[in-house]
């Protein structure tokens, strides 16, 4: 068996997987990369497809005539899945203050990230739960599966759930099947899912339909969806444009400068949640390359400078001057960090070899001086940001809400999402089945190099987010304390449809029995 390549280990460690888990999956797959990824991404808990792949490689299953029969293939799949489920470890029960993850069922890390984002938006959560569900037509089926999944994410009694039915329900058309089990752009998946939400809400939530006698050409048919996510721009021809997100390029080096350069005096209406994708892809010599240039994602923004006809010329000039200073400071800070990193590496090598003792002493003096210089520059940069905020009003103040991270190349890779918990005042990392708290410096590091999509939330929305996140935590802890409890007895979630609560309760009770018998 081929030993685990160092570059493979490094890549999956960067994705957030533990080294021991990576090595165990590699050993279990016996060096087969396909099996290895199946075991790793599926958390070694629901790998029937990986087992089938292994079975299909055996000589006695290589007869084309056998595999021409779909019935036989389905029988093999069902029997294999049943045997595996009987022998595999049970999904563990949740513990206090833990959040529910989503199993990767095959290249679904992007969809998982979007679903974790959506269920934490209180208005979207409420709209979808108020829709009529059912099994007679695609909209009702879609709503039912999303309602079940959202309820599981707050009230399941296990560490993670399997979103297979919810993900399948997203594909209404044959061409949409490509989004399931294939590497896709996170923005495409995000907008696909939001459009499904919009269409379903318009048909199944009559109270929130837009007035039919008002002629409006907008991004979504439901006005509340527009308030949440729609950006209205004024283009160079003085015409309105409607966008779900805007696209930043690496040339501006940070979000604030990008907005001031490309969107100053252009935005007519801002949404509650402003999504900005970061384009790291270039085309060179018929190749697609993903760049890893550093791009700063600021913690807060004041977008008054972007609002159409909102600033005096003098104020704009002051803001632009401060933004130019910010860009110059960022470049200086980046150069100092690179120099410091190189110096640290040299010192480490000399110390490991036990050579140049006197030189190490001098280099450490230099290291201390550079670190002080870096700290001074960073303080100046922070003060510069405060000065920019003073020139703008609080009405357009936005705070960072979430960042989608992409590890890998332009052709393949892995997505996860960092979401800020305003109730706990901590960052949370949603990486498929793994949900954990992370330090802010980890988020800042990953976002500079691997940030793909950042969402900012209007300051006025934060109390609602905080309340919703507290609600999610409280319900989770009630279920943790009583994992066999009937969810219909929890007053705080009696607005969830009864058939959904019954379904999730049944699953919880089955999870509880399985863990008791394990």
Short mmCIF file of C-alpha atoms in Angstrom, two decimals:
data_model
loop_
_atom_site.label_atom_id
_atom_site.label_comp_id
_atom_site.label_asym_id
_atom_site.label_seq_id
_atom_site.Cartn_x
_atom_site.Cartn_y
_atom_site.Cartn_z
CA UNK A 1 0.00 0.00 0.00
CA UNK A 2 1.26 3.48 -0.90
CA UNK A 3 2.08 5.59 2.16
CA UNK A 4 0.05 8.76 2.74
CA UNK A 5 1.69 11.58 0.69
CA UNK A 6 2.70 14.63 2.71
CA UNK A 7 0.87 16.99 0.35
CA UNK A 8 -2.35 14.99 0.77
CA UNK A 9 -2.05 15.12 4.56
CA UNK A 10 -1.39 18.88 4.49
CA UNK A 11 -4.31 19.55 2.17
CA UNK A 12 -6.90 17.75 4.31
CA UNK A 13 -5.51 19.15 7.58
CA UNK A 14 -6.09 22.61 6.05
CA UNK A 15 -9.66 21.56 5.30
CA UNK A 16 -10.18 21.02 9.02
CA UNK A 17 -9.83 17.24 9.36
CA UNK A 18 -7.75 15.77 12.18
CA UNK A 19 -4.44 14.11 11.30
CA UNK A 20 -5.34 10.85 13.06
CA UNK A 21 -8.67 10.66 11.22
CA UNK A 22 -6.94 11.31 7.87
CA UNK A 23 -4.39 8.53 8.49
CA UNK A 24 -7.05 6.07 9.61
CA UNK A 25 -9.16 6.72 6.50
CA UNK A 26 -6.09 6.35 4.27
CA UNK A 27 -5.19 3.03 5.89
CA UNK A 28 -8.76 1.82 5.66
CA UNK A 29 -8.89 2.75 1.97
CA UNK A 30 -5.51 1.02 1.39
CA UNK A 31 -4.20 3.99 -0.57
CA UNK A 32 -7.21 4.20 -2.91
CA UNK A 33 -7.79 7.97 -3.24
CA UNK A 34 -11.46 7.58 -4.22
CA UNK A 35 -12.26 5.40 -1.21
CA UNK A 36 -10.13 7.58 1.05
CA UNK A 37 -12.14 10.71 0.20
CA UNK A 38 -15.42 8.85 0.61
CA UNK A 39 -14.43 7.63 4.07
CA UNK A 40 -13.07 11.02 5.10
CA UNK A 41 -15.88 13.23 3.76
CA UNK A 42 -18.58 10.86 5.00
CA UNK A 43 -17.09 10.75 8.48
CA UNK A 44 -16.76 6.93 8.28
CA UNK A 45 -20.46 6.67 9.09
CA UNK A 46 -22.47 6.45 5.89
CA UNK A 47 -20.12 5.15 3.24
CA UNK A 48 -22.33 2.73 1.35
CA UNK A 49 -21.29 4.24 -1.98
CA UNK A 50 -17.63 3.78 -1.07
CA UNK A 51 -18.29 0.14 -0.11
CA UNK A 52 -20.13 -0.40 -3.39
CA UNK A 53 -17.20 1.03 -5.27
CA UNK A 54 -14.91 -1.47 -3.55
CA UNK A 55 -17.31 -4.32 -4.30
CA UNK A 56 -17.54 -3.29 -7.96
CA UNK A 57 -13.76 -3.68 -8.31
CA UNK A 58 -13.93 -7.40 -7.42
CA UNK A 59 -13.73 -9.87 -10.31
CA UNK A 60 -17.03 -11.51 -9.52
CA UNK A 61 -18.86 -8.22 -10.01
CA UNK A 62 -17.16 -7.17 -13.23
CA UNK A 63 -19.69 -8.86 -15.49
CA UNK A 64 -21.35 -6.14 -17.60
CA UNK A 65 -24.53 -8.21 -17.85
CA UNK A 66 -25.07 -7.99 -14.09
CA UNK A 67 -24.73 -4.25 -14.03
CA UNK A 68 -27.10 -3.79 -16.96
CA UNK A 69 -29.91 -4.72 -14.62
CA UNK A 70 -30.91 -1.74 -12.50
CA UNK A 71 -33.00 -3.97 -10.25
CA UNK A 72 -30.02 -6.12 -9.33
CA UNK A 73 -27.86 -3.05 -8.78
CA UNK A 74 -30.47 -1.54 -6.48
CA UNK A 75 -30.70 -4.82 -4.58
CA UNK A 76 -26.93 -4.87 -4.12
CA UNK A 77 -26.98 -1.27 -2.91
CA UNK A 78 -29.78 -1.90 -0.43
CA UNK A 79 -28.27 -5.10 0.96
CA UNK A 80 -24.82 -3.53 1.26
CA UNK A 81 -26.22 -0.46 2.98
CA UNK A 82 -28.22 -2.60 5.38
CA UNK A 83 -25.18 -4.72 6.31
CA UNK A 84 -23.04 -1.65 6.79
CA UNK A 85 -25.60 0.17 8.90
CA UNK A 86 -25.88 -2.87 11.19
CA UNK A 87 -22.12 -3.03 11.70
CA UNK A 88 -21.16 0.65 11.68
CA UNK A 89 -20.82 2.83 14.74
CA UNK A 90 -23.86 4.77 15.82
CA UNK A 91 -24.01 8.54 15.51
CA UNK A 92 -23.31 9.85 18.99
CA UNK A 93 -25.81 11.86 21.00
CA UNK A 94 -25.19 15.59 21.28
CA UNK A 95 -23.69 17.11 24.38
CA UNK A 96 -24.45 20.44 26.05
CA UNK A 97 -23.84 23.60 23.96
CA UNK A 98 -22.99 21.54 20.86
CA UNK A 99 -24.47 22.31 17.45
CA UNK A 100 -25.65 19.88 14.76
CA UNK A 101 -23.49 19.17 11.71
CA UNK A 102 -24.41 17.84 8.25
CA UNK A 103 -23.00 14.68 6.70
CA UNK A 104 -21.20 15.12 3.38
CA UNK A 105 -22.98 12.63 1.09
CA UNK A 106 -20.55 13.18 -1.79
CA UNK A 107 -19.27 16.62 -2.82
CA UNK A 108 -22.04 18.33 -0.85
CA UNK A 109 -19.81 20.50 1.35
CA UNK A 110 -20.96 23.62 -0.54
CA UNK A 111 -24.66 22.87 -0.10
CA UNK A 112 -24.06 21.97 3.55
CA UNK A 113 -22.41 25.35 4.12
CA UNK A 114 -25.33 27.20 2.50
CA UNK A 115 -27.93 25.24 4.49
CA UNK A 116 -26.13 26.02 7.77
CA UNK A 117 -26.15 29.70 6.77
CA UNK A 118 -29.84 29.79 5.84
CA UNK A 119 -31.27 28.15 8.95
CA UNK A 120 -29.58 30.85 11.07
CA UNK A 121 -31.36 33.72 9.27
CA UNK A 122 -34.40 34.34 11.53
CA UNK A 123 -36.67 35.88 8.83
CA UNK A 124 -35.94 33.06 6.38
CA UNK A 125 -36.37 30.44 9.08
CA UNK A 126 -39.77 31.90 10.02
CA UNK A 127 -40.98 32.30 6.43
CA UNK A 128 -40.23 28.69 5.53
CA UNK A 129 -41.75 27.25 8.69
CA UNK A 130 -44.97 29.18 8.00
CA UNK A 131 -45.32 27.63 4.53
CA UNK A 132 -47.71 24.77 3.86
CA UNK A 133 -45.88 21.47 3.40
CA UNK A 134 -47.01 18.25 1.77
CA UNK A 135 -46.14 15.46 -0.63
CA UNK A 136 -48.41 16.14 -3.59
CA UNK A 137 -46.23 18.61 -5.56
CA UNK A 138 -42.60 19.66 -5.78
CA UNK A 139 -42.97 22.95 -3.87
CA UNK A 140 -44.69 21.27 -0.93
CA UNK A 141 -42.16 18.40 -0.93
CA UNK A 142 -39.26 20.85 -1.00
CA UNK A 143 -40.72 22.89 1.86
CA UNK A 144 -41.36 19.73 3.90
CA UNK A 145 -37.77 18.49 3.54
CA UNK A 146 -36.31 21.92 4.36
CA UNK A 147 -38.60 22.25 7.38
CA UNK A 148 -37.47 18.83 8.61
CA UNK A 149 -33.80 19.68 8.08
CA UNK A 150 -34.04 23.10 9.78
CA UNK A 151 -35.82 21.46 12.71
CA UNK A 152 -33.12 18.79 12.92
CA UNK A 153 -30.44 21.46 12.99
CA UNK A 154 -31.97 22.95 16.12
CA UNK A 155 -33.62 19.94 17.78
CA UNK A 156 -31.86 16.73 16.74
CA UNK A 157 -30.37 14.77 19.62
CA UNK A 158 -27.31 13.56 17.67
CA UNK A 159 -24.06 15.23 16.60
CA UNK A 160 -24.97 15.39 12.93
CA UNK A 161 -27.79 14.51 10.54
CA UNK A 162 -27.92 13.20 6.98
CA UNK A 163 -29.34 15.86 4.58
CA UNK A 164 -29.90 13.44 1.70
CA UNK A 165 -33.67 14.01 1.29
CA UNK A 166 -33.36 17.79 1.62
CA UNK A 167 -30.60 17.95 -0.98
CA UNK A 168 -32.50 15.70 -3.38
CA UNK A 169 -35.57 17.93 -3.05
CA UNK A 170 -33.60 20.91 -4.42
CA UNK A 171 -33.45 19.39 -7.93
CA UNK A 172 -36.71 20.22 -9.66
CA UNK A 173 -35.38 20.01 -13.21
CA UNK A 174 -33.16 17.34 -14.85
CA UNK A 175 -30.38 19.87 -15.50
CA UNK A 176 -30.26 20.73 -11.81
CA UNK A 177 -29.02 17.23 -10.97
CA UNK A 178 -25.49 18.50 -11.66
CA UNK A 179 -25.62 20.42 -8.41
CA UNK A 180 -25.91 17.18 -6.47
CA UNK A 181 -22.65 15.30 -6.00
CA UNK A 182 -20.58 17.57 -8.24
CA UNK A 183 -18.07 20.32 -7.59
CA UNK A 184 -19.98 23.57 -8.11
CA UNK A 185 -19.41 27.26 -7.48
CA UNK A 186 -20.71 28.26 -4.05
CA UNK A 187 -22.45 31.35 -5.49
CA UNK A 188 -24.39 29.25 -8.02
CA UNK A 189 -25.54 26.89 -5.28
CA UNK A 190 -26.42 29.77 -2.96
CA UNK A 191 -28.53 31.55 -5.57
CA UNK A 192 -30.16 28.30 -6.70
CA UNK A 193 -31.31 27.59 -3.15
CA UNK A 194 -32.52 31.16 -2.54
CA UNK A 195 -34.57 30.99 -5.75
CA UNK A 196 -36.15 27.73 -4.59
CA UNK A 197 -37.02 29.38 -1.27
CA UNK A 198 -38.52 32.36 -3.08
CA UNK A 199 -40.67 30.29 -5.46
CA UNK A 200 -41.93 28.08 -2.64
CA UNK A 201 -42.72 30.99 -0.33
CA UNK A 202 -44.65 32.80 -3.08
CA UNK A 203 -46.82 29.73 -3.70
CA UNK A 204 -47.25 28.39 -0.18
CA UNK A 205 -47.12 31.50 2.04
CA UNK A 206 -49.95 33.64 0.67
CA UNK A 207 -49.67 36.24 3.42
CA UNK A 208 -46.28 37.36 2.13
CA UNK A 209 -47.05 37.58 -1.59
CA UNK A 210 -46.18 40.86 -3.29
CA UNK A 211 -49.21 42.92 -4.34
CA UNK A 212 -50.26 41.75 -7.80
CA UNK A 213 -51.36 45.22 -8.87
CA UNK A 214 -47.87 46.66 -8.42
CA UNK A 215 -45.58 46.21 -11.41
CA UNK A 216 -42.08 45.51 -10.07
CA UNK A 217 -39.23 43.78 -11.80
CA UNK A 218 -36.96 42.62 -9.00
CA UNK A 219 -34.63 39.78 -8.09
CA UNK A 220 -37.16 37.80 -6.05
CA UNK A 221 -40.93 37.65 -6.22
CA UNK A 222 -41.30 37.79 -2.46
CA UNK A 223 -40.58 41.25 -1.09
CA UNK A 224 -39.15 39.98 2.19
CA UNK A 225 -36.60 37.95 0.24
CA UNK A 226 -35.66 41.13 -1.62
CA UNK A 227 -35.22 43.00 1.65
CA UNK A 228 -32.91 40.29 2.90
CA UNK A 229 -30.68 39.69 -0.12
CA UNK A 230 -31.34 42.04 -3.08
CA UNK A 231 -28.84 44.74 -4.08
CA UNK A 232 -30.16 47.50 -6.38
CA UNK A 233 -27.48 49.37 -8.34
CA UNK A 234 -27.53 52.39 -10.64
CA UNK A 235 -25.46 51.59 -13.72
CA UNK A 236 -23.62 54.00 -16.02
CA UNK A 237 -26.76 54.38 -18.17
CA UNK A 238 -28.81 55.46 -15.15
CA UNK A 239 -30.70 52.19 -15.20
CA UNK A 240 -31.52 49.99 -12.23
CA UNK A 241 -29.83 46.63 -11.88
CA UNK A 242 -30.80 43.87 -9.43
CA UNK A 243 -28.14 41.57 -7.99
CA UNK A 244 -28.00 38.83 -5.32
CA UNK A 245 -24.32 39.58 -4.61
CA UNK A 246 -21.40 41.65 -5.89
CA UNK A 247 -18.01 40.37 -6.99
CA UNK A 248 -14.72 41.66 -5.61
CA UNK A 249 -11.37 41.30 -7.37
CA UNK A 250 -8.00 40.80 -5.70
CA UNK A 251 -6.48 43.94 -7.20
CA UNK A 252 -8.05 46.15 -4.50
CA UNK A 253 -6.54 44.00 -1.70
CA UNK A 254 -9.43 44.56 0.74
CA UNK A 255 -13.22 44.82 0.84
CA UNK A 256 -13.35 48.48 1.86
CA UNK A 257 -11.16 49.72 -1.00
CA UNK A 258 -13.01 47.52 -3.49
CA UNK A 259 -16.36 49.04 -2.51
CA UNK A 260 -15.06 52.63 -2.58
CA UNK A 261 -13.44 52.19 -6.00
CA UNK A 262 -16.08 50.13 -7.79
CA UNK A 263 -19.34 50.98 -6.00
CA UNK A 264 -19.01 54.55 -4.74
CA UNK A 265 -22.31 56.40 -5.32
CA UNK A 266 -23.83 53.41 -7.15
CA UNK A 267 -26.03 51.52 -4.70
CA UNK A 268 -29.68 52.52 -4.59
CA UNK A 269 -30.83 49.98 -2.01
CA UNK A 270 -28.80 47.81 0.35
CA UNK A 271 -30.06 44.45 1.64
CA UNK A 272 -30.07 43.30 5.25
CA UNK A 273 -27.42 40.73 4.29
CA UNK A 274 -24.81 41.97 1.83
CA UNK A 275 -22.99 39.11 0.09
CA UNK A 276 -19.64 39.76 -1.57
CA UNK A 277 -17.90 37.00 -3.50
CA UNK A 278 -14.13 37.15 -3.96
CA UNK A 279 -12.97 36.16 -7.43
CA UNK A 280 -9.68 34.27 -7.12
CA UNK A 281 -9.87 32.59 -10.53
CA UNK A 282 -7.80 33.63 -13.57
CA UNK A 283 -7.38 32.08 -17.02
CA UNK A 284 -3.80 31.63 -18.20
CA UNK A 285 -2.60 29.67 -21.24
CA UNK A 286 -5.89 27.79 -21.45
CA UNK A 287 -5.59 26.84 -17.80
CA UNK A 288 -7.80 27.86 -14.88
CA UNK A 289 -5.77 28.96 -11.88
CA UNK A 290 -6.90 29.81 -8.36
CA UNK A 291 -4.86 32.62 -6.78
CA UNK A 292 -3.96 32.75 -3.11
CA UNK A 293 -3.12 36.45 -2.89
CA UNK A 294 -3.86 38.03 0.47
CA UNK A 295 -7.19 39.86 0.52
CA UNK A 296 -8.36 41.55 3.73
CA UNK A 297 -11.96 41.05 4.86
CA UNK A 298 -12.73 43.82 7.34
CA UNK A 299 -14.74 43.13 10.47
CA UNK A 300 -17.06 46.11 9.91
CA UNK A 301 -18.04 48.44 7.06
CA UNK A 302 -19.87 51.70 6.75
CA UNK A 303 -21.44 51.81 3.28
CA UNK A 304 -22.65 55.39 3.25
CA UNK A 305 -20.03 56.22 0.61
CA UNK A 306 -21.60 53.63 -1.72
CA UNK A 307 -25.16 54.95 -1.50
CA UNK A 308 -26.35 56.84 -4.58
CA UNK A 309 -26.33 60.68 -4.19
CA UNK A 310 -25.66 60.41 -0.49
CA UNK A 311 -22.31 62.20 0.11
CA UNK A 312 -21.01 65.69 -0.48
CA UNK A 313 -17.94 65.94 -2.79
CA UNK A 314 -15.79 67.12 0.13
CA UNK A 315 -16.79 64.18 2.32
CA UNK A 316 -16.13 61.71 -0.49
CA UNK A 317 -12.70 63.21 -1.00
CA UNK A 318 -11.89 62.80 2.70
CA UNK A 319 -13.11 59.19 2.69
CA UNK A 320 -11.15 58.35 -0.46
CA UNK A 321 -8.00 59.85 1.05
CA UNK A 322 -8.35 57.72 4.16
CA UNK A 323 -9.03 54.65 2.04
CA UNK A 324 -5.84 55.28 0.07
CA UNK A 325 -3.94 55.47 3.36
CA UNK A 326 -5.54 52.18 4.43
CA UNK A 327 -4.42 50.45 1.23
CA UNK A 328 -0.85 51.75 1.59
CA UNK A 329 -0.75 50.66 5.24
CA UNK A 330 -1.98 47.19 4.32
CA UNK A 331 0.80 46.82 1.76
CA UNK A 332 3.40 47.88 4.32
CA UNK A 333 1.96 45.50 6.94
CA UNK A 334 2.00 42.61 4.47
CA UNK A 335 5.65 43.25 3.56
CA UNK A 336 6.63 43.39 7.25
CA UNK A 337 4.79 40.13 7.94
CA UNK A 338 6.55 38.37 5.04
CA UNK A 339 9.95 39.64 6.22
CA UNK A 340 9.18 38.60 9.80
CA UNK A 341 8.08 35.15 8.64
CA UNK A 342 11.36 34.66 6.74
CA UNK A 343 13.39 35.86 9.72
CA UNK A 344 11.53 33.48 12.05
CA UNK A 345 12.32 30.62 9.68
CA UNK A 346 16.05 31.42 9.66
CA UNK A 347 16.18 31.64 13.45
CA UNK A 348 14.33 28.32 13.76
CA UNK A 349 16.79 26.58 11.42
CA UNK A 350 19.84 27.90 13.26
CA UNK A 351 18.36 26.92 16.65
CA UNK A 352 17.53 23.41 15.46
CA UNK A 353 21.08 22.96 14.14
CA UNK A 354 22.64 24.52 17.24
CA UNK A 355 24.84 26.86 15.19
CA UNK A 356 25.56 30.61 14.98
CA UNK A 357 24.60 31.25 18.62
CA UNK A 358 25.86 34.87 18.56
CA UNK A 359 24.08 35.53 15.28
CA UNK A 360 20.82 34.12 16.69
CA UNK A 361 21.05 36.64 19.54
CA UNK A 362 21.37 39.51 17.05
CA UNK A 363 18.59 38.16 14.85
CA UNK A 364 16.23 37.94 17.83
CA UNK A 365 16.97 41.58 18.64
CA UNK A 366 16.07 42.39 15.03
CA UNK A 367 12.96 40.19 15.34
CA UNK A 368 11.78 42.13 18.40
CA UNK A 369 12.32 45.46 16.62
CA UNK A 370 10.32 44.34 13.57
CA UNK A 371 7.47 43.01 15.73
CA UNK A 372 7.21 46.41 17.44
CA UNK A 373 7.20 48.09 14.04
CA UNK A 374 4.42 45.76 12.88
CA UNK A 375 2.35 46.50 16.00
CA UNK A 376 2.68 50.26 15.42
CA UNK A 377 1.54 49.95 11.80
CA UNK A 378 -1.43 47.83 12.81
CA UNK A 379 -2.47 50.40 15.43
CA UNK A 380 -2.28 53.18 12.84
CA UNK A 381 -4.41 51.07 10.50
CA UNK A 382 -7.07 50.53 13.20
CA UNK A 383 -7.20 54.26 13.92
CA UNK A 384 -7.55 54.91 10.21
CA UNK A 385 -10.61 52.63 10.10
CA UNK A 386 -12.15 54.46 13.06
CA UNK A 387 -11.66 57.79 11.27
CA UNK A 388 -13.46 56.42 8.20
CA UNK A 389 -16.39 55.27 10.35
CA UNK A 390 -16.65 58.72 11.96
CA UNK A 391 -17.22 60.28 8.54
CA UNK A 392 -20.13 57.97 7.85
CA UNK A 393 -23.46 57.42 9.59
CA UNK A 394 -24.57 54.39 11.61
CA UNK A 395 -27.52 53.83 9.31
CA UNK A 396 -25.24 52.09 6.82
CA UNK A 397 -23.09 50.26 9.37
CA UNK A 398 -22.54 46.58 8.62
CA UNK A 399 -20.86 43.84 10.65
CA UNK A 400 -19.30 40.65 9.36
CA UNK A 401 -21.68 37.69 9.63
CA UNK A 402 -20.07 34.75 7.83
CA UNK A 403 -17.23 33.71 5.53
CA UNK A 404 -17.22 30.73 3.16
CA UNK A 405 -13.74 29.22 2.86
CA UNK A 406 -12.54 27.19 -0.12
CA UNK A 407 -9.50 24.94 0.17
CA UNK A 408 -8.12 23.39 -3.00
CA UNK A 409 -7.67 24.30 -6.65
CA UNK A 410 -9.91 25.94 -9.24
CA UNK A 411 -11.15 22.51 -10.35
CA UNK A 412 -11.72 20.79 -7.00
CA UNK A 413 -11.58 21.34 -3.29
CA UNK A 414 -13.60 21.65 -0.12
CA UNK A 415 -15.90 24.32 1.32
CA UNK A 416 -16.67 25.15 4.92
CA UNK A 417 -18.28 28.19 6.51
CA UNK A 418 -17.40 30.36 9.50
CA UNK A 419 -20.47 32.00 11.09
CA UNK A 420 -20.23 34.56 13.88
CA UNK A 421 -22.46 33.77 16.85
CA UNK A 422 -23.65 37.14 18.16
CA UNK A 423 -25.27 35.52 21.20
CA UNK A 424 -22.07 33.80 22.35
CA UNK A 425 -19.80 36.42 20.74
CA UNK A 426 -17.69 33.67 19.21
CA UNK A 427 -16.83 32.38 15.76
CA UNK A 428 -18.15 28.96 14.80
CA UNK A 429 -16.75 26.65 12.14
CA UNK A 430 -19.27 24.52 10.21
CA UNK A 431 -17.29 21.85 8.39
CA UNK A 432 -19.79 19.15 7.36
CA UNK A 433 -20.29 16.88 10.41
CA UNK A 434 -17.91 18.95 12.53
CA UNK A 435 -19.21 22.09 14.27
CA UNK A 436 -16.86 23.79 16.71
CA UNK A 437 -15.82 27.12 18.17
CA UNK A 438 -12.68 28.70 16.68
CA UNK A 439 -10.45 31.59 17.62
CA UNK A 440 -10.78 34.82 15.65
CA UNK A 441 -7.15 34.70 14.51
CA UNK A 442 -7.85 31.37 12.75
CA UNK A 443 -10.79 32.93 10.89
CA UNK A 444 -8.73 35.98 9.91
CA UNK A 445 -5.88 33.82 8.63
CA UNK A 446 -8.08 31.52 6.55
CA UNK A 447 -10.21 34.36 5.17
CA UNK A 448 -7.20 36.30 3.82
CA UNK A 449 -6.03 33.46 1.59
CA UNK A 450 -9.02 31.16 1.14
CA UNK A 451 -12.05 33.46 1.58
CA UNK A 452 -14.56 32.90 -1.24
CA UNK A 453 -17.80 34.51 -0.07
CA UNK A 454 -18.30 36.97 2.77
CA UNK A 455 -21.64 38.15 4.16
CA UNK A 456 -22.10 41.38 6.10
CA UNK A 457 -25.24 42.07 8.13
CA UNK A 458 -26.81 45.46 8.79
CA UNK A 459 -26.21 46.61 12.35
CA UNK A 460 -29.97 46.88 13.00
CA UNK A 461 -30.36 43.14 12.33
CA UNK A 462 -27.94 41.99 15.01
CA UNK A 463 -30.47 41.90 17.92
CA UNK A 464 -32.68 39.57 15.85
CA UNK A 465 -29.72 37.36 14.97
CA UNK A 466 -28.63 37.25 18.59
CA UNK A 467 -32.11 36.25 19.72
CA UNK A 468 -32.39 33.54 17.04
CA UNK A 469 -28.98 32.10 17.90
CA UNK A 470 -29.94 32.03 21.59
CA UNK A 471 -33.15 30.21 20.60
CA UNK A 472 -31.12 27.60 18.67
CA UNK A 473 -28.82 27.02 21.64
CA UNK A 474 -31.64 26.83 24.19
CA UNK A 475 -33.66 24.28 22.18
CA UNK A 476 -30.52 22.22 21.62
CA UNK A 477 -29.78 22.09 25.33
CA UNK A 478 -33.38 21.09 26.15
CA UNK A 479 -33.01 18.15 23.76
CA UNK A 480 -29.58 17.27 25.17
CA UNK A 481 -31.02 17.15 28.71
CA UNK A 482 -33.95 14.98 27.54
CA UNK A 483 -32.87 13.19 24.32
CA UNK A 484 -36.02 11.03 24.31
CA UNK A 485 -38.43 13.97 24.74
CA UNK A 486 -41.39 14.51 22.42
CA UNK A 487 -40.70 17.79 20.62
CA UNK A 488 -44.39 18.72 20.64
CA UNK A 489 -44.00 19.31 24.39
CA UNK A 490 -41.45 22.09 23.88
CA UNK A 491 -43.50 25.30 23.86
CA UNK A 492 -40.80 27.39 22.17
CA UNK A 493 -41.10 25.39 18.91
CA UNK A 494 -44.86 24.92 18.72
CA UNK A 495 -44.88 27.13 15.60
CA UNK A 496 -43.17 24.32 13.67
CA UNK A 497 -45.67 22.15 11.73
CA UNK A 498 -46.85 19.17 13.79
CA UNK A 499 -46.01 16.58 11.12
CA UNK A 500 -42.43 17.87 11.10
CA UNK A 501 -42.15 17.71 14.90
CA UNK A 502 -43.59 14.18 14.84
CA UNK A 503 -41.06 13.06 12.23
CA UNK A 504 -38.04 14.53 14.02
CA UNK A 505 -39.26 13.19 17.38
CA UNK A 506 -39.46 9.69 15.91
CA UNK A 507 -35.92 10.02 14.61
CA UNK A 508 -34.68 11.31 17.96
CA UNK A 509 -36.26 8.40 19.80
CA UNK A 510 -34.70 5.94 17.38
CA UNK A 511 -31.31 7.66 17.82
CA UNK A 512 -31.72 7.39 21.57
CA UNK A 513 -32.54 3.66 21.45
CA UNK A 514 -29.60 2.96 19.14
CA UNK A 515 -27.20 4.70 21.50
CA UNK A 516 -28.65 2.92 24.53
CA UNK A 517 -28.17 -0.47 22.84
CA UNK A 518 -24.70 0.30 21.45
#
